[in-house]
Short mmCIF file of C-alpha atoms in Angstrom, two decimals:
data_model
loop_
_atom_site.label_atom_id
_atom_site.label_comp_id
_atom_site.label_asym_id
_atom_site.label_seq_id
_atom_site.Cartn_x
_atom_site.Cartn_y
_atom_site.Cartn_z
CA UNK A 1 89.08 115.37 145.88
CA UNK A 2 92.32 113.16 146.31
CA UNK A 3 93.40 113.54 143.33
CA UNK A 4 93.02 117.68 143.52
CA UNK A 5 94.65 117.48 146.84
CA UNK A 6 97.86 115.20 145.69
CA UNK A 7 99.65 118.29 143.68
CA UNK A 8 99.33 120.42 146.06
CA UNK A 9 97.63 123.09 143.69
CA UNK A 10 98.35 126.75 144.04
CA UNK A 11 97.07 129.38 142.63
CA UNK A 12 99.61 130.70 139.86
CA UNK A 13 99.73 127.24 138.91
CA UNK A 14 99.40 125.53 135.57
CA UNK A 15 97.53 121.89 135.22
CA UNK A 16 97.95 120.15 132.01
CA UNK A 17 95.28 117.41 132.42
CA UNK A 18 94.98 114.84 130.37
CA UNK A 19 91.51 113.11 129.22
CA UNK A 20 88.78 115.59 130.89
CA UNK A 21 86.69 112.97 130.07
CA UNK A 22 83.26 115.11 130.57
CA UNK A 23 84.66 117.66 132.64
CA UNK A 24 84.07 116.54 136.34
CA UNK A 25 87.78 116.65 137.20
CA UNK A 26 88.27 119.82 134.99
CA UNK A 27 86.22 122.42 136.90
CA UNK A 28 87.26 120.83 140.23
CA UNK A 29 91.14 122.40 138.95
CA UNK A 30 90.47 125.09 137.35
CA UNK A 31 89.07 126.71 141.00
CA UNK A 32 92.66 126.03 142.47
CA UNK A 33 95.33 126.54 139.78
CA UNK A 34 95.62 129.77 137.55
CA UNK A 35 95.38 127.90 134.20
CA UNK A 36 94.30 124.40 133.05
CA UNK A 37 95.05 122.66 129.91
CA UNK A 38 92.87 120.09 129.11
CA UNK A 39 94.03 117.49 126.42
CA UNK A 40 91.35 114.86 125.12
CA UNK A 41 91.66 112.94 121.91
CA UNK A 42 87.58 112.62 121.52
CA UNK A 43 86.40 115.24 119.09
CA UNK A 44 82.86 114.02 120.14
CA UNK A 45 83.73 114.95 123.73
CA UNK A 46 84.18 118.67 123.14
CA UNK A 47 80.56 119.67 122.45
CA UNK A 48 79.55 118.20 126.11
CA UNK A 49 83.00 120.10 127.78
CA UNK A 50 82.17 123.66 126.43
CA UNK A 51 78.85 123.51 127.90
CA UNK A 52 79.82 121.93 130.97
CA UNK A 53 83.25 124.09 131.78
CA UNK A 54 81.65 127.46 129.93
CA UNK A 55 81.71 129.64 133.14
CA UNK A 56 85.46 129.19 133.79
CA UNK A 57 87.89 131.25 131.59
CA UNK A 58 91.06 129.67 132.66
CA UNK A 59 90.58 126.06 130.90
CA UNK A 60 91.61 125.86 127.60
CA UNK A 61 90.70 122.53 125.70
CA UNK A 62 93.02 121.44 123.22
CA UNK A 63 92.07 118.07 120.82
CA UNK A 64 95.21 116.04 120.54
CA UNK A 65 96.88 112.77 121.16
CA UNK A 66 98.78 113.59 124.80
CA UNK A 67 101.56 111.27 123.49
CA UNK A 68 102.23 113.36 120.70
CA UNK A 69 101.85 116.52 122.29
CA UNK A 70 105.02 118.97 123.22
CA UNK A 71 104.20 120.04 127.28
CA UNK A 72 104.35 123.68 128.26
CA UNK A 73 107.94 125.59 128.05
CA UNK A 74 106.79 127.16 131.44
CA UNK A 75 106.03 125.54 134.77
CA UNK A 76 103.32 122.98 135.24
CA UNK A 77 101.92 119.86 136.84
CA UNK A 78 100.45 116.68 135.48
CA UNK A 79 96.91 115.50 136.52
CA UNK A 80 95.92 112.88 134.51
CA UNK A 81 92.61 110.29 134.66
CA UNK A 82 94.47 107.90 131.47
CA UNK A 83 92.95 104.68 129.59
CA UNK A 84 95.48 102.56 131.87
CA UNK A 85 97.02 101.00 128.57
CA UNK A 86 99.06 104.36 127.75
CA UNK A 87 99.83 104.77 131.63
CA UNK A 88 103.99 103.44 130.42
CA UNK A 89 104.35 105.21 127.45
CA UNK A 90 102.56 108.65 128.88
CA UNK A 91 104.86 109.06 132.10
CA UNK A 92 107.64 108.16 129.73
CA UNK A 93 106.64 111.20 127.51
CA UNK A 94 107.07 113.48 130.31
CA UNK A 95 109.59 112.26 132.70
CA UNK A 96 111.47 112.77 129.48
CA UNK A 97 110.30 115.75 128.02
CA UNK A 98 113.04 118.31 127.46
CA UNK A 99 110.44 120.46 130.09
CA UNK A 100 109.31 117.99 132.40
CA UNK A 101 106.10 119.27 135.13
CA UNK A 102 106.85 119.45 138.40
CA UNK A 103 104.81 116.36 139.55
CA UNK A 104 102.69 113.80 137.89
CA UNK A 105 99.35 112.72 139.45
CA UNK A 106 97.39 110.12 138.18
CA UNK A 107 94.70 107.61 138.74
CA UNK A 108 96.19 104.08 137.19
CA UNK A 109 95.37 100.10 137.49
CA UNK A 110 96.49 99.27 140.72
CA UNK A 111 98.94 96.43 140.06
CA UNK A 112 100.60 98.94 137.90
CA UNK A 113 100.69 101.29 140.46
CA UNK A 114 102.29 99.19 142.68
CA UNK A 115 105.10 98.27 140.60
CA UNK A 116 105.84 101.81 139.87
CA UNK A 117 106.75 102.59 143.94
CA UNK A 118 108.56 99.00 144.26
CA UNK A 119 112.36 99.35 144.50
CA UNK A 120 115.24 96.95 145.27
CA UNK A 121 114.67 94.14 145.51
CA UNK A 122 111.80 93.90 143.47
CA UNK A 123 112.75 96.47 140.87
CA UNK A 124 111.10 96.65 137.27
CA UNK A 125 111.90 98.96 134.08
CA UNK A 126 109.52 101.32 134.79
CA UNK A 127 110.15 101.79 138.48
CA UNK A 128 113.92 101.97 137.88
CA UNK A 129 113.20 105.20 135.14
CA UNK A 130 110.47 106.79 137.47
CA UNK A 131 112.91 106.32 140.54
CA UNK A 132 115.96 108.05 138.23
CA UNK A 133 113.32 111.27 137.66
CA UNK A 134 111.11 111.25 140.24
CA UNK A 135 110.26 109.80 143.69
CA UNK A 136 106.74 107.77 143.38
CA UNK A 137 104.13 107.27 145.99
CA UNK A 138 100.00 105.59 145.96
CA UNK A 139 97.67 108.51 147.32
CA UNK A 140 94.96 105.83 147.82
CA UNK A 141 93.50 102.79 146.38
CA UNK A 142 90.11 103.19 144.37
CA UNK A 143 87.87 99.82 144.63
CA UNK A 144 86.73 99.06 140.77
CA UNK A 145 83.00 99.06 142.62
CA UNK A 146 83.42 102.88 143.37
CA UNK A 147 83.12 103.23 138.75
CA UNK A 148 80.04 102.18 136.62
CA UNK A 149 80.59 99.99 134.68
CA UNK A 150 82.98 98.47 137.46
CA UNK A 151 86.20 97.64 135.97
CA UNK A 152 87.50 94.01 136.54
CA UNK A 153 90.73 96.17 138.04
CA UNK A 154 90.86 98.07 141.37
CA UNK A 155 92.92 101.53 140.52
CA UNK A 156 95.44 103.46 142.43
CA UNK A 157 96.03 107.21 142.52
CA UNK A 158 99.68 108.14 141.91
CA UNK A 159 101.70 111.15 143.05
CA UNK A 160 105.07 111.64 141.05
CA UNK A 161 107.32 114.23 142.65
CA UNK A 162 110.18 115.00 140.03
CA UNK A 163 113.34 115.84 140.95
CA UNK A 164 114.73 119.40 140.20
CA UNK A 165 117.90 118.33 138.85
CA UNK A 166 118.42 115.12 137.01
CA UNK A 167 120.89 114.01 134.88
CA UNK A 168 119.54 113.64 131.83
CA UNK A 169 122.56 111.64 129.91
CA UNK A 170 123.06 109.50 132.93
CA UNK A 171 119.70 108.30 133.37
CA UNK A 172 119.18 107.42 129.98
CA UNK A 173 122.34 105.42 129.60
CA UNK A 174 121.17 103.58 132.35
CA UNK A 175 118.13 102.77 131.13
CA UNK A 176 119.03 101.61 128.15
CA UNK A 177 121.54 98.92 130.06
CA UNK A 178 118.99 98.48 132.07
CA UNK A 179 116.36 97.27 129.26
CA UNK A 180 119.38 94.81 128.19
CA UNK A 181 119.32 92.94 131.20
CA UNK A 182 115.87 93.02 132.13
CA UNK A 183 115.12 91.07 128.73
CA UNK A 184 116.17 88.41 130.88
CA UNK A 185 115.46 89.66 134.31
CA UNK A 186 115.77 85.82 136.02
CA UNK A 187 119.36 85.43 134.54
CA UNK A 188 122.05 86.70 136.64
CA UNK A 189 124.08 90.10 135.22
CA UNK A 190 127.35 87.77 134.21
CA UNK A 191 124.88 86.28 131.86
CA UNK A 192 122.69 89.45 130.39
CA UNK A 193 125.90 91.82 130.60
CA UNK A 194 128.58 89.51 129.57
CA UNK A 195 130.92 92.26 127.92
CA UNK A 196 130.63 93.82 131.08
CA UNK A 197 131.87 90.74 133.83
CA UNK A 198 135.15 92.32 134.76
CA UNK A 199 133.08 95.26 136.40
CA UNK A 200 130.44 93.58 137.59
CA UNK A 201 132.55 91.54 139.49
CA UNK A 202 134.88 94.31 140.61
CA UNK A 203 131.73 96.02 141.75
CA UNK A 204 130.85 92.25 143.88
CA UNK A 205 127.26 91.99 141.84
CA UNK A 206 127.94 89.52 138.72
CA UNK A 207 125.88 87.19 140.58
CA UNK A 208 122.98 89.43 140.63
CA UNK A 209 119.94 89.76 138.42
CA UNK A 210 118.78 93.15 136.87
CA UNK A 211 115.51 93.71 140.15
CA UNK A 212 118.01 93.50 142.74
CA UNK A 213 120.44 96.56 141.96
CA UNK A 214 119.63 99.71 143.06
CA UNK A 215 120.11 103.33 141.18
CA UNK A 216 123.51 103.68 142.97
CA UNK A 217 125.12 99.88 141.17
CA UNK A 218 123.57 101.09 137.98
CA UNK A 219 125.53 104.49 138.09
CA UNK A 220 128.39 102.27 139.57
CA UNK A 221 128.65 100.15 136.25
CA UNK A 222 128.71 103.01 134.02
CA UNK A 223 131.18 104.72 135.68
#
């Protein structure tokens, strides 16, 4: 129910939801939003989803890898319940999608969760590139005892807002110094940046290390 509410669903929406699993999310969306899409990479899965979503006629399943998959050219949010090891590389697909959705929501690990929302002075890769596209907050935390099997992980549901106009060259140039420095995030910029020093300490942070700046000293430096 959370993680229907998060989006904020109405009803000329479309969902692209990744993994419907058996379906339990699936029909819970498709009696809010106008259209779901429902990508799952389990062939064996789709016998079990036709029968279970075969009264609705505004799901469409679709088998193929999510991280491989081109998102809608039209309007749409992301509701996602992910194997947690693809949780980087999928919000990287669509924070960075030529069409990015209007929000993300997903149900994570936890600890990953967490890092995702933390900001100066704790900053990581991934927060820094969800923090350039979006703004990141935790719904709720989801004890590992509330799944069967339990998980040795407690989860997190995720609510990505993305932001309507982003600078798409920007950000990425800033990522990409970003990823330099954070190779050696407990070494101070002077080191990790070198060819950089006379800005860095024109800009007062040479002394700094990579978790400590926030979006405003990385546009700052590349100015």
């Amino acid at each position: 129910d959370k993680i229907v509410a998060a989006p904020q669903i109405q009803g000329d929406d479309h969902i692209l939801e990744i993994g419907p699993g058996l379906g339990v999310l699936t029909k819970e969306l498709a009696k809010k939003a106008k259209k779901v899409t429902s990508i799952e990479l389990d062939k064996s899965l789709f016998p079990i989803l036709k029968e279970t979503l075969e009264s609705f006629t505004n799901i469409e399943l679709i088998h193929a890898d999510a991280l491989r998959t081109e998102p809608p050219r039209t309007a749409y949010k992301v509701v996602a319940n992910i194997p947690y090891n693809i949780t980087s590389p999928l919000i990287n697909h669509y924070l960075q999608a030529a069409n990015k959705p209007e929000s993300i929501t997903m149900l994570i690990q936890k600890e990953v969760a967490e890092k995702i929302i933390k900001l100066t002075p704790d900053m990581t890769v991934l927060s820094l590139q969800v923090a350039l596209f979006g703004e990141a907050k935790i719904i709720d935390i989801v004890k590992s005892d509330c799944f069967h099997p339990a998980p040795k992980v407690d989860s997190a549901i995720i609510y990505i807002k993305v932001h309507k106009e982003i600078n798409i060259e920007e950000s990425l140039k800033i990522l990409k110094l970003a990823k330099r420095a954070f190779k050696q995030r407990r070494k101070k910029l002077s080191n990790t940046l070198g060819d950089m020093k006379e800005k860095l300490i024109k800009l007062g942070i040479e002394d700094k290390r990579p978790q400590h700046l926030t979006i405003n000293d990385w546009r700052k430096l590349l100015q």
